[in-house]
PDB file of C-alpha atoms in Angstrom:
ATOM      1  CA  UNK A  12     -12.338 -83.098 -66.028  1.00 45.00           C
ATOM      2  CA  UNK A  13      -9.748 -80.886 -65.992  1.00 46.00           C
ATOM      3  CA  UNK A  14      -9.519 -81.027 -70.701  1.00 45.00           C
ATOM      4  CA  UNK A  15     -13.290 -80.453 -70.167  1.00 45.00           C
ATOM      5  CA  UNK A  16     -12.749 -77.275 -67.770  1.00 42.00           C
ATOM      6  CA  UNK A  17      -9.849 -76.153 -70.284  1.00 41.00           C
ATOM      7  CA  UNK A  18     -11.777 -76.781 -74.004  1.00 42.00           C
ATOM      8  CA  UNK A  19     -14.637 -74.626 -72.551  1.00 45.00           C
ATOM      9  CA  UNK A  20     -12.584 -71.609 -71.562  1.00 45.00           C
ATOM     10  CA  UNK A  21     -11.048 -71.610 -74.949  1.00 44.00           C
ATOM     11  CA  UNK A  22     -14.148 -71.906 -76.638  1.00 66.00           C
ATOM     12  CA  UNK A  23     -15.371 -69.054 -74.392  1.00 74.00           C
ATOM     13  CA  UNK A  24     -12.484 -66.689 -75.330  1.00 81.00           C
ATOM     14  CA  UNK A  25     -13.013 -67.795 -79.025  1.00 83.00           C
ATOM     15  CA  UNK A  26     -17.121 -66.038 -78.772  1.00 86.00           C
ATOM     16  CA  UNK A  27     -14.763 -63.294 -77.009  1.00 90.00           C
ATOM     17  CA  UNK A  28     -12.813 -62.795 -79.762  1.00 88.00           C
ATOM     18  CA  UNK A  29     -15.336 -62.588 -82.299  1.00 86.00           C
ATOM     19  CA  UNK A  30     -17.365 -60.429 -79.994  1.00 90.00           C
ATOM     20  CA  UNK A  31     -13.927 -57.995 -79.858  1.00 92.00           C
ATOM     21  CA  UNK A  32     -13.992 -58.527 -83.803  1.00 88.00           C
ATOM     22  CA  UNK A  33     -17.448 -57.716 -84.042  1.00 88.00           C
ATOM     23  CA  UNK A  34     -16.352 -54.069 -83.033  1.00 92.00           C
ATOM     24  CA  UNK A  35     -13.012 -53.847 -84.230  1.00 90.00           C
ATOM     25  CA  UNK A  36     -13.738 -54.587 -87.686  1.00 87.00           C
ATOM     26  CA  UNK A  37     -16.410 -51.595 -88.160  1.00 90.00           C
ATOM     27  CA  UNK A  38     -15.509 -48.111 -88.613  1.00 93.00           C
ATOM     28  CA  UNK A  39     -17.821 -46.824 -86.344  1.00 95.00           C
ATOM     29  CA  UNK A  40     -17.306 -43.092 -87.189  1.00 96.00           C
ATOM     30  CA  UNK A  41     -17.664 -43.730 -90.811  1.00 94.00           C
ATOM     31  CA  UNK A  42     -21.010 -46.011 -90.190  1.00 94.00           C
ATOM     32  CA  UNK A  43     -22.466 -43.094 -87.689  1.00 96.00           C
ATOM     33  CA  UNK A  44     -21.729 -40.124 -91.012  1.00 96.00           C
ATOM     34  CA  UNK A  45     -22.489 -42.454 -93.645  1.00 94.00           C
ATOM     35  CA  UNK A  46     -25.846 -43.255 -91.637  1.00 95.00           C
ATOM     36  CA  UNK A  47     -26.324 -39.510 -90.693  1.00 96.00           C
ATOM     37  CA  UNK A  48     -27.288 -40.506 -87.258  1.00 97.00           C
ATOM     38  CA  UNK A  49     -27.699 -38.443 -84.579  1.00 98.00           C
ATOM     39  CA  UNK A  50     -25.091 -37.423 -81.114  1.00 98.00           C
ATOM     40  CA  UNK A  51     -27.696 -39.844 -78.945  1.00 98.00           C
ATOM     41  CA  UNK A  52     -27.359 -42.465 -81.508  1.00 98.00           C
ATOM     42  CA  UNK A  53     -23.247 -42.140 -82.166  1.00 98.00           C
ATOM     43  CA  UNK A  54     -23.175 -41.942 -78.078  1.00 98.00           C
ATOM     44  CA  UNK A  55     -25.466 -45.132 -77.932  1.00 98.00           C
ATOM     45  CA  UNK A  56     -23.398 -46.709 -80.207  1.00 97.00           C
ATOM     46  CA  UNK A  57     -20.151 -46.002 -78.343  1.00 97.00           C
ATOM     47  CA  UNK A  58     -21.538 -46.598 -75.111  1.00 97.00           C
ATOM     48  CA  UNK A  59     -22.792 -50.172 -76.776  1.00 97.00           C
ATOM     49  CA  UNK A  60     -19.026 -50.849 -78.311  1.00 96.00           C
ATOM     50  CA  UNK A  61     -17.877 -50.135 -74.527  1.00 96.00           C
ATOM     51  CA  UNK A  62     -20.214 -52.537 -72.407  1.00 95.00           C
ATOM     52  CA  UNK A  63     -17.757 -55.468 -72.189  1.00 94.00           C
ATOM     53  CA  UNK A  64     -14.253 -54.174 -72.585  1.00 88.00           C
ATOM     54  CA  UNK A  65     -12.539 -56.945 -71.088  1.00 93.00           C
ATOM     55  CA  UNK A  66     -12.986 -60.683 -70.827  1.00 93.00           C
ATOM     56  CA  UNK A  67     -14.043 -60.956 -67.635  1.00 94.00           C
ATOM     57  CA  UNK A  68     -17.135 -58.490 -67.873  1.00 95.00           C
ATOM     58  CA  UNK A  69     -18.145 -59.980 -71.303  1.00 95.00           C
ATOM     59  CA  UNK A  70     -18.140 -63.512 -69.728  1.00 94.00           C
ATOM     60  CA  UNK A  71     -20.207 -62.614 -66.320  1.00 95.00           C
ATOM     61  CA  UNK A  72     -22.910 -62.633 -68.671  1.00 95.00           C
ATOM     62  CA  UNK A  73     -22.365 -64.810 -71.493  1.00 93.00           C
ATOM     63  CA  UNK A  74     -20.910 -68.107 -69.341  1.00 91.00           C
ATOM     64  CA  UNK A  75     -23.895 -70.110 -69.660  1.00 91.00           C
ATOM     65  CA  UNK A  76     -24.533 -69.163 -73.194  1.00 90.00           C
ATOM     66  CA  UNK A  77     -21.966 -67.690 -75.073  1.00 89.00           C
ATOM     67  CA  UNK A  78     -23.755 -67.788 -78.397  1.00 83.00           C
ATOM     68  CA  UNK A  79     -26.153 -65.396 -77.218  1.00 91.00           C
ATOM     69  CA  UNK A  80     -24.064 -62.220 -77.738  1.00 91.00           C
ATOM     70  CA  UNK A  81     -24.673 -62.123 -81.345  1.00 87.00           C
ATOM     71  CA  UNK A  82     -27.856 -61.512 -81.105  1.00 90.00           C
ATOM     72  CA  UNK A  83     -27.884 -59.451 -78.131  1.00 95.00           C
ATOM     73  CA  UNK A  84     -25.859 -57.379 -79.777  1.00 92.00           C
ATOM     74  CA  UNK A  85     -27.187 -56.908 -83.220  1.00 91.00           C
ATOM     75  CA  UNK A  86     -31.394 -56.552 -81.615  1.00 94.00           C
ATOM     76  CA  UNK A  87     -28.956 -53.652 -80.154  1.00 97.00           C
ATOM     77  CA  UNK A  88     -27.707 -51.944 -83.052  1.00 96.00           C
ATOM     78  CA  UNK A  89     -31.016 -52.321 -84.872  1.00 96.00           C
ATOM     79  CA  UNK A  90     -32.813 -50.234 -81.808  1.00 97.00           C
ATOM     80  CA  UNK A  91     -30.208 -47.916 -81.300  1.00 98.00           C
ATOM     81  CA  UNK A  92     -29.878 -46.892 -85.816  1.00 97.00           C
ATOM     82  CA  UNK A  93     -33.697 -47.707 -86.477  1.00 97.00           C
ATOM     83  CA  UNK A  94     -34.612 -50.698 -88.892  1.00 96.00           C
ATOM     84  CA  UNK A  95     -34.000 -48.863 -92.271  1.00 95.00           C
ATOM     85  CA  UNK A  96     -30.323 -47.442 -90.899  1.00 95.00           C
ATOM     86  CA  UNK A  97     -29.603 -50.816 -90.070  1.00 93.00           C
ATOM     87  CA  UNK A  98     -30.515 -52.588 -92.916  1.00 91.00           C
ATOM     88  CA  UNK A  99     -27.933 -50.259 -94.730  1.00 92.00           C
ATOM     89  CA  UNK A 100     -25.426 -50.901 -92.297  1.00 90.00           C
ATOM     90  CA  UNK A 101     -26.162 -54.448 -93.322  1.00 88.00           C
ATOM     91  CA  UNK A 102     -26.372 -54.643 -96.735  1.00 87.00           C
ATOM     92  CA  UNK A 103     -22.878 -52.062 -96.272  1.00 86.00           C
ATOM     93  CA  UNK A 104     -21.063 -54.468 -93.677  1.00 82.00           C
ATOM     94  CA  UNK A 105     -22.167 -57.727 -94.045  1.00 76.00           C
ATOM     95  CA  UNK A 106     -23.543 -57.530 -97.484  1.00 71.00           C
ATOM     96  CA  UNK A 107     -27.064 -57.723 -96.876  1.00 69.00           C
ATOM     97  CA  UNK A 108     -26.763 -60.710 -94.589  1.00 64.00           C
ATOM     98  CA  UNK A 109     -27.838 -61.278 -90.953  1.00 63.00           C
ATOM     99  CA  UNK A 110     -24.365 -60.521 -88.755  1.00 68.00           C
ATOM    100  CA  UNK A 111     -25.619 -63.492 -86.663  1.00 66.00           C
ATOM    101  CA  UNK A 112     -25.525 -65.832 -89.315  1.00 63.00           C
ATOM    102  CA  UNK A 113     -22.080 -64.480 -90.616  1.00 63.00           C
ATOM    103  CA  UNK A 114     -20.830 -65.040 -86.796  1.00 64.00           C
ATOM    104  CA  UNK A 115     -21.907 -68.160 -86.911  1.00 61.00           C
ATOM    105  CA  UNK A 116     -20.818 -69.500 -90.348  1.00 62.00           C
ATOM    106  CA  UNK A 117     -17.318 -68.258 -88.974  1.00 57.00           C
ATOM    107  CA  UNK A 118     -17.489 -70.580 -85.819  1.00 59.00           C
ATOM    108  CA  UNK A 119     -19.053 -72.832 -88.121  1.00 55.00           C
ATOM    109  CA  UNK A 120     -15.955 -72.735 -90.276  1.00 55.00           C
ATOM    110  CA  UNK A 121     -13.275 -73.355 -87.561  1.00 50.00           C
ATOM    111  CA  UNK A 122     -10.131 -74.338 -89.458  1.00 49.00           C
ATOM    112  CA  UNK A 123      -9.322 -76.164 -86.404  1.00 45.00           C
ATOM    113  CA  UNK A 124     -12.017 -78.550 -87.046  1.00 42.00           C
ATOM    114  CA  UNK A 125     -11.917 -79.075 -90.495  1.00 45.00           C
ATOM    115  CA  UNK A 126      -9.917 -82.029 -90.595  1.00 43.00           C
ATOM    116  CA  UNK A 127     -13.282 -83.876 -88.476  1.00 39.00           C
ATOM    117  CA  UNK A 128     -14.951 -83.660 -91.787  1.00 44.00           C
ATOM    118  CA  UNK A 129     -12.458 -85.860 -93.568  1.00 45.00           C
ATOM    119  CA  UNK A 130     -12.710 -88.874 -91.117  1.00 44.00           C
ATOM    120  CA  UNK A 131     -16.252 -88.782 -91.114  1.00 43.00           C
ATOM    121  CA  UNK A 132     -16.521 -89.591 -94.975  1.00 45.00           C
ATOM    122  CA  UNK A 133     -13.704 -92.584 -94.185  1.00 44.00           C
ATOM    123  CA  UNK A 134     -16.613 -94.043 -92.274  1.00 45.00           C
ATOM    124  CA  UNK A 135     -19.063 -93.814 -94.750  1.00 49.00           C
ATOM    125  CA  UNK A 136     -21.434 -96.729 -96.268  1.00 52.00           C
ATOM    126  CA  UNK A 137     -21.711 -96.830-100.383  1.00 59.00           C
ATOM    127  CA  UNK A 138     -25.047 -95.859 -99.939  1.00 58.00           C
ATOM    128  CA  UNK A 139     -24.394 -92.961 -97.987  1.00 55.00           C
ATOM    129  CA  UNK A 140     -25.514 -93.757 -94.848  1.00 56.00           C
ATOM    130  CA  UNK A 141     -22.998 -92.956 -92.237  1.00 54.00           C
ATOM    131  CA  UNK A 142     -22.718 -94.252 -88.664  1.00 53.00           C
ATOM    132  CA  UNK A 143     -24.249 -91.950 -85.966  1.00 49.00           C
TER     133      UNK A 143
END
């Protein structure tokens, strides 16, 4: 019980992180000239960047479902810049590919669990049926 209680709040500050990242990573002030937008869209934005500062706020409402904050955040960004501004911010950013997808190919791609692949294909029949 107590590995269970531990694996889950690392996986939770893991979402966390890449939430953090999600911000960090992005010039925001270059996206908000670049995209022209406007003082109630740049304060939007901000205010948006600012909503979960710390752990503890960011996991009040992601506990149950920390996945979610992806695309919470992203149905965000396209509302606050407009679908055309964010499709450039997009294509700019995440080269034309859904941020939600790219957040999840990254959790998806967790070095830590890479060597899991390799047993699985020990267990493997010639005929490529595996055990389940």
């Amino acid at each position: 019980m107590i590995v269970g209680t531990f694996s889950l709040t690392y996986a939770q500050s893991d979402y966390y992180n890449d939430y953090r990242r999600s911000i960090s990573d992005v010039n925001w002030a270059s996206v908000i000239t670049d995209l022209v937008l406007s003082q109630t869209q740049a304060n939007q934005i901000y205010a948006l960047n600012d909503r979960y500062n710390d752990y503890n706020s960011w996991n009040r409402v992601y506990v149950s479902n920390p996945d979610r904050w992806r695309n919470d955040r992203y149905v965000e960004l396209e509302r606050i810049m407009g679908h055309d501004k964010y499709l450039k911010f997009k294509n700019k950013y995440y080269k034309g590919q859904n941020p939600v997808a790219v957040y999840n190919r990254n959790k998806n791609n967790d070095k830590r669990y890479k060597h899991m692949d390799k047993k699985v294909k020990v267990y493997k029949h010639k005929n490529g049926n595996g055990h389940r």
